[in-house]
């Protein structure tokens, strides 16, 4: 049996001229015709033209003569053979119909796939055997070509960067072996001009037009790279900004997870940035209330959930990684993008420890200033009274007496008054300080006067060792004597009554790169006392018995203001207070001669305390001076003017710095120096912390007298300034 196509059958029919196709209509049953000529002469022709829904062409078949009986086919046998042929033809027709339908579906799918590829905004290319077989319009446009004619059939290397060829080959080998899709991979394409294009390639295998092919979809990431670079630069700027901020800072996302913390917070809390990133805010910023209880909702999370703009925790306890607690405030602000969407928050943590310490220090300073104001006012008035008392006692002793007991009592009264003066000096030193009035002097005299002051209150045995050529130092003798007296008294109290107190003064040189000369004072102590002499944080030392000692605090302050040092140390079995003061390179002060002053020299005293003026008159008159007085600056200036005009000028003028309701010493000397640059002027004041007392020469004064002072101190000061040559000569 043979099945023949329409073309051969039509040719055969034309040859036999026995049948026309028009005579055959669509039928479910085949038709049988005898073959009377040709190669199949004597056979039978079976023609079946099935409905067009089954196949679009006729199915022909022929039964050759050899398949028929020699004497002609019997009817049943011919029918059977025709049925077999028809079944075969039906099967062929079914296969043909399926094939046609499959081809149609394939054509449709290819058309749909191509439409889909063309609709894609991303470039897409299909390659097989290392060559391009298809590119969509987006790919052609991205590569800079007018059509795909110049690309289809070209090697894939035409459009791929040379450095990425090995990556492409590895991708193709992987897809061919596994059939898997390859995730986006950074690569570079080359456009028509050879410029690289940054893309991410997603690839998968595909049978295309009957061949194993590979689809590559390119996503242009050039703009993303620019955005990423800009974002990276912005993040770096933010990181630099955060690092430069001195206060601890944390940034979070909108879910209250930590994004970044600066170095200040890492140092403050002990948190490690690499471990803190993306951790919940509660794990990194551990906040508690004053009772150590964590809040039910963390303030930062509460801020983000409430969609508020800012939040402030004015007082909280932050627990760091070591468990230490810090008093802090937390200020958090919501971060939003250009469209107002919440991105997260930035939290600034402020450590209140220094602020609280500063507040305590300010409170102490304010208390000290208040104490200083009170002490200054009291000491000024008290010093005026003491000046009159001490001067009168000194004057009384100077008259002499045949009764030794009376003289002794006067001396003890004067010593007691001087101790009262020391008390006011201690109070002022501790409360406000006060710059010392420095003069070049020997420490030996100051040390001996301090020892003498102690012996006037209690019987004491001393052993003194002083270098013969003790270097001079620049000191305020009255302040330093006060400090040494306090230290000697403490040392005396620490020793048994029958043990002498050893005191020494020696020269020393500090053997540094720049050798420095100093004078060292040592005062023996009981071995248990040194620790008790150390100052605490409040600069208030304690001595045995637990009492706070104002004198010791003043002693420490005075020695520091003299650029000296004080410490306790053990030397063998004994302990000592060791004081070091820098030696002076200036010549020592000239000794005051015992020669009587020039008879009749005039002295003008300006003071608003009548008792002081009265005793000054007597003291200076007994020393050979003629004394005038004024209770304010205006009168003093007028008296000075008249004295100049009379040809009998004042040899020395003593001005009290503070005159209640009148012109004081500073204002008076300013006007005085406008007309007289030479007359010696001594400043006198009960406010020893006044800057004028420490820098008297800057204000035009020749010397200073700190109230209260004795008759001897007054006459010594006047004698000192009288021995200074005057530029105009004596008048």
CSV table of C-alpha atoms in Angstrom, one decimal, residues 494-719:
chain,number,residue,atom,x,y,z
A,494,UNK,CA,52.0,65.9,117.4
A,495,UNK,CA,55.1,65.5,119.5
A,496,UNK,CA,55.5,64.6,123.2
A,497,UNK,CA,55.9,67.7,125.4
A,498,UNK,CA,59.5,66.7,126.5
A,499,UNK,CA,60.7,66.3,122.9
A,500,UNK,CA,62.2,69.4,121.2
A,501,UNK,CA,60.8,70.4,117.8
A,502,UNK,CA,63.5,70.3,115.2
A,503,UNK,CA,63.2,72.9,112.5
A,504,UNK,CA,65.8,73.5,109.7
A,505,UNK,CA,66.3,75.7,106.6
A,506,UNK,CA,68.8,74.7,103.9
A,507,UNK,CA,69.8,75.7,100.4
A,508,UNK,CA,69.1,73.2,97.7
A,509,UNK,CA,69.5,72.8,93.9
A,510,UNK,CA,67.2,70.7,91.8
A,511,UNK,CA,69.3,68.7,89.4
A,512,UNK,CA,67.2,68.9,86.3
A,513,UNK,CA,68.0,69.9,82.7
A,514,UNK,CA,67.6,73.5,83.9
A,515,UNK,CA,69.0,73.5,87.5
A,516,UNK,CA,66.8,75.4,89.9
A,517,UNK,CA,67.8,76.8,93.3
A,518,UNK,CA,65.4,76.6,96.2
A,519,UNK,CA,65.3,77.0,99.9
A,520,UNK,CA,64.0,74.0,101.9
A,521,UNK,CA,62.3,74.2,105.2
A,522,UNK,CA,61.7,71.1,107.3
A,523,UNK,CA,59.5,70.8,110.4
A,524,UNK,CA,59.6,67.5,112.4
A,525,UNK,CA,56.4,65.6,112.8
A,526,UNK,CA,55.2,62.6,114.7
A,527,UNK,CA,55.4,59.6,112.3
A,528,UNK,CA,51.6,59.2,112.5
A,529,UNK,CA,50.8,62.7,111.5
A,530,UNK,CA,51.9,63.0,107.8
A,531,UNK,CA,48.8,61.2,106.3
A,532,UNK,CA,46.6,63.5,108.3
A,533,UNK,CA,48.1,66.5,106.7
A,534,UNK,CA,47.0,65.5,103.1
A,535,UNK,CA,44.3,67.7,101.6
A,536,UNK,CA,41.1,66.1,100.4
A,537,UNK,CA,39.1,67.0,97.2
A,538,UNK,CA,37.6,70.0,99.0
A,539,UNK,CA,41.0,71.5,99.8
A,540,UNK,CA,40.2,71.2,103.5
A,541,UNK,CA,42.8,69.2,105.3
A,542,UNK,CA,42.1,67.1,108.4
A,543,UNK,CA,44.4,66.8,111.4
A,544,UNK,CA,44.3,64.3,114.3
A,545,UNK,CA,41.1,64.4,116.1
A,546,UNK,CA,39.0,64.8,112.9
A,547,UNK,CA,38.6,68.6,113.1
A,548,UNK,CA,38.8,70.7,109.9
A,549,UNK,CA,41.6,73.2,110.3
A,550,UNK,CA,41.3,76.5,108.6
A,551,UNK,CA,44.9,77.4,109.4
A,552,UNK,CA,46.2,74.4,107.6
A,553,UNK,CA,44.1,75.1,104.5
A,554,UNK,CA,45.4,78.7,104.5
A,555,UNK,CA,49.0,77.4,104.9
A,556,UNK,CA,48.6,75.2,101.8
A,557,UNK,CA,47.1,78.1,99.8
A,558,UNK,CA,49.8,80.6,100.8
A,559,UNK,CA,52.7,78.3,99.9
A,560,UNK,CA,51.1,77.5,96.5
A,561,UNK,CA,50.7,81.3,95.9
A,562,UNK,CA,54.4,81.7,96.6
A,563,UNK,CA,55.1,79.2,93.8
A,564,UNK,CA,56.3,76.7,96.4
A,565,UNK,CA,55.4,73.1,97.3
A,566,UNK,CA,54.5,71.4,100.5
A,567,UNK,CA,54.6,67.7,101.3
A,568,UNK,CA,55.2,65.2,104.0
A,569,UNK,CA,58.0,62.6,103.9
A,570,UNK,CA,59.8,60.1,106.1
A,571,UNK,CA,63.5,60.4,106.6
A,572,UNK,CA,64.8,57.5,108.6
A,573,UNK,CA,62.7,57.0,111.8
A,574,UNK,CA,61.4,60.6,111.6
A,575,UNK,CA,58.8,62.4,109.5
A,576,UNK,CA,58.8,65.9,108.4
A,577,UNK,CA,56.8,68.6,106.7
A,578,UNK,CA,58.9,69.7,103.7
A,579,UNK,CA,58.4,73.2,102.2
A,580,UNK,CA,60.3,74.3,99.1
A,581,UNK,CA,60.4,77.9,97.9
A,582,UNK,CA,62.3,79.1,94.8
A,583,UNK,CA,65.4,81.1,95.6
A,584,UNK,CA,65.4,84.7,94.4
A,585,UNK,CA,68.0,86.0,92.0
A,586,UNK,CA,67.3,89.6,93.1
A,587,UNK,CA,69.5,91.3,95.8
A,588,UNK,CA,68.2,91.1,99.3
A,589,UNK,CA,66.3,94.0,100.9
A,590,UNK,CA,68.6,96.6,102.6
A,591,UNK,CA,68.8,96.5,106.3
A,592,UNK,CA,66.9,99.3,108.0
A,593,UNK,CA,69.4,101.5,109.8
A,594,UNK,CA,68.9,102.4,113.4
A,595,UNK,CA,69.9,106.0,112.7
A,596,UNK,CA,67.2,108.4,113.7
A,597,UNK,CA,65.1,109.9,110.8
A,598,UNK,CA,65.6,113.4,109.7
A,599,UNK,CA,64.2,115.6,112.3
A,600,UNK,CA,61.0,117.4,111.2
A,601,UNK,CA,60.2,115.4,108.1
A,602,UNK,CA,56.5,115.8,107.4
A,603,UNK,CA,54.1,112.8,107.0
A,604,UNK,CA,50.5,112.9,105.8
A,605,UNK,CA,48.2,110.1,106.9
A,606,UNK,CA,44.8,109.7,105.2
A,607,UNK,CA,42.5,107.3,107.1
A,608,UNK,CA,38.8,107.6,108.1
A,609,UNK,CA,39.4,105.7,111.4
A,610,UNK,CA,40.1,108.4,114.1
A,611,UNK,CA,41.6,105.8,116.5
A,612,UNK,CA,44.2,104.8,113.8
A,613,UNK,CA,45.0,108.5,113.0
A,614,UNK,CA,45.5,109.3,116.7
A,615,UNK,CA,47.9,106.4,117.4
A,616,UNK,CA,49.8,107.1,114.2
A,617,UNK,CA,50.4,110.7,115.3
A,618,UNK,CA,51.9,109.5,118.6
A,619,UNK,CA,54.0,106.8,117.1
A,620,UNK,CA,55.4,108.9,114.3
A,621,UNK,CA,55.9,112.0,116.5
A,622,UNK,CA,58.0,109.9,118.9
A,623,UNK,CA,60.1,108.9,115.8
A,624,UNK,CA,60.7,112.6,114.9
A,625,UNK,CA,58.1,113.1,112.2
A,626,UNK,CA,55.6,115.9,111.9
A,627,UNK,CA,52.2,114.4,111.2
A,628,UNK,CA,49.2,115.7,109.5
A,629,UNK,CA,46.0,113.8,108.8
A,630,UNK,CA,43.0,113.8,106.5
A,631,UNK,CA,39.9,111.5,106.5
A,632,UNK,CA,39.4,111.5,102.7
A,633,UNK,CA,41.2,112.0,99.4
A,634,UNK,CA,40.0,115.4,98.5
A,635,UNK,CA,41.3,116.9,101.8
A,636,UNK,CA,44.6,115.0,101.4
A,637,UNK,CA,45.1,116.4,97.9
A,638,UNK,CA,44.4,119.9,99.1
A,639,UNK,CA,46.8,119.6,102.0
A,640,UNK,CA,49.5,118.2,99.7
A,641,UNK,CA,49.0,121.2,97.3
A,642,UNK,CA,49.3,123.7,100.1
A,643,UNK,CA,52.4,122.0,101.5
A,644,UNK,CA,54.1,122.2,98.0
A,645,UNK,CA,53.2,125.9,97.8
A,646,UNK,CA,54.5,126.6,101.3
A,647,UNK,CA,57.9,125.1,100.4
A,648,UNK,CA,57.5,122.5,103.2
A,649,UNK,CA,56.3,119.4,101.3
A,650,UNK,CA,55.5,116.0,102.8
A,651,UNK,CA,58.3,113.5,102.9
A,652,UNK,CA,55.9,110.5,102.9
A,653,UNK,CA,52.1,110.1,102.4
A,654,UNK,CA,50.2,107.1,103.8
A,655,UNK,CA,46.8,106.5,102.0
A,656,UNK,CA,44.1,104.1,103.1
A,657,UNK,CA,42.7,102.4,100.0
A,658,UNK,CA,39.1,102.3,101.3
A,659,UNK,CA,37.4,105.5,102.5
A,660,UNK,CA,33.7,105.1,103.2
A,661,UNK,CA,31.8,107.8,101.3
A,662,UNK,CA,35.0,109.6,100.1
A,663,UNK,CA,37.9,109.5,97.7
A,664,UNK,CA,40.0,106.3,98.3
A,665,UNK,CA,43.7,105.7,98.0
A,666,UNK,CA,43.7,104.6,94.3
A,667,UNK,CA,41.7,107.6,93.1
A,668,UNK,CA,43.8,109.9,95.3
A,669,UNK,CA,47.2,108.7,94.0
A,670,UNK,CA,46.0,109.0,90.4
A,671,UNK,CA,45.3,112.7,90.8
A,672,UNK,CA,48.4,113.1,93.0
A,673,UNK,CA,50.8,111.7,90.4
A,674,UNK,CA,49.5,114.3,87.9
A,675,UNK,CA,51.3,117.0,89.8
A,676,UNK,CA,53.9,115.1,91.9
A,677,UNK,CA,55.7,112.0,90.5
A,678,UNK,CA,58.3,111.8,93.3
A,679,UNK,CA,56.7,111.9,96.7
A,680,UNK,CA,56.8,108.4,98.3
A,681,UNK,CA,53.2,107.1,98.9
A,682,UNK,CA,52.4,104.0,101.0
A,683,UNK,CA,49.2,102.1,100.5
A,684,UNK,CA,47.4,100.9,103.6
A,685,UNK,CA,44.5,98.5,103.6
A,686,UNK,CA,42.6,96.0,105.6
A,687,UNK,CA,41.5,94.3,102.3
A,688,UNK,CA,44.7,92.3,101.8
A,689,UNK,CA,43.3,90.5,98.8
A,690,UNK,CA,43.0,93.7,96.9
A,691,UNK,CA,45.0,93.6,93.6
A,692,UNK,CA,46.6,96.9,94.5
A,693,UNK,CA,48.4,95.3,97.5
A,694,UNK,CA,50.1,92.7,95.3
A,695,UNK,CA,50.9,95.1,92.4
A,696,UNK,CA,51.3,98.4,94.2
A,697,UNK,CA,54.0,99.8,92.0
A,698,UNK,CA,51.7,99.5,89.0
A,699,UNK,CA,49.4,102.0,90.7
A,700,UNK,CA,52.1,104.5,91.6
A,701,UNK,CA,52.7,103.4,95.3
A,702,UNK,CA,56.1,103.0,96.8
A,703,UNK,CA,55.2,100.4,99.5
A,704,UNK,CA,52.3,98.8,101.2
A,705,UNK,CA,51.2,98.3,104.8
A,706,UNK,CA,48.6,95.5,105.5
A,707,UNK,CA,46.4,96.2,108.4
A,708,UNK,CA,46.7,95.4,111.2
A,709,UNK,CA,50.3,96.3,111.7
A,710,UNK,CA,52.5,97.3,114.6
A,711,UNK,CA,54.3,100.5,115.4
A,712,UNK,CA,57.6,98.9,114.3
A,713,UNK,CA,56.1,97.8,110.9
A,714,UNK,CA,54.8,101.4,110.4
A,715,UNK,CA,58.1,103.1,111.1
A,716,UNK,CA,60.1,100.5,109.1
A,717,UNK,CA,57.9,101.1,106.0
A,718,UNK,CA,58.3,104.9,106.3
A,719,UNK,CA,62.1,104.5,106.8
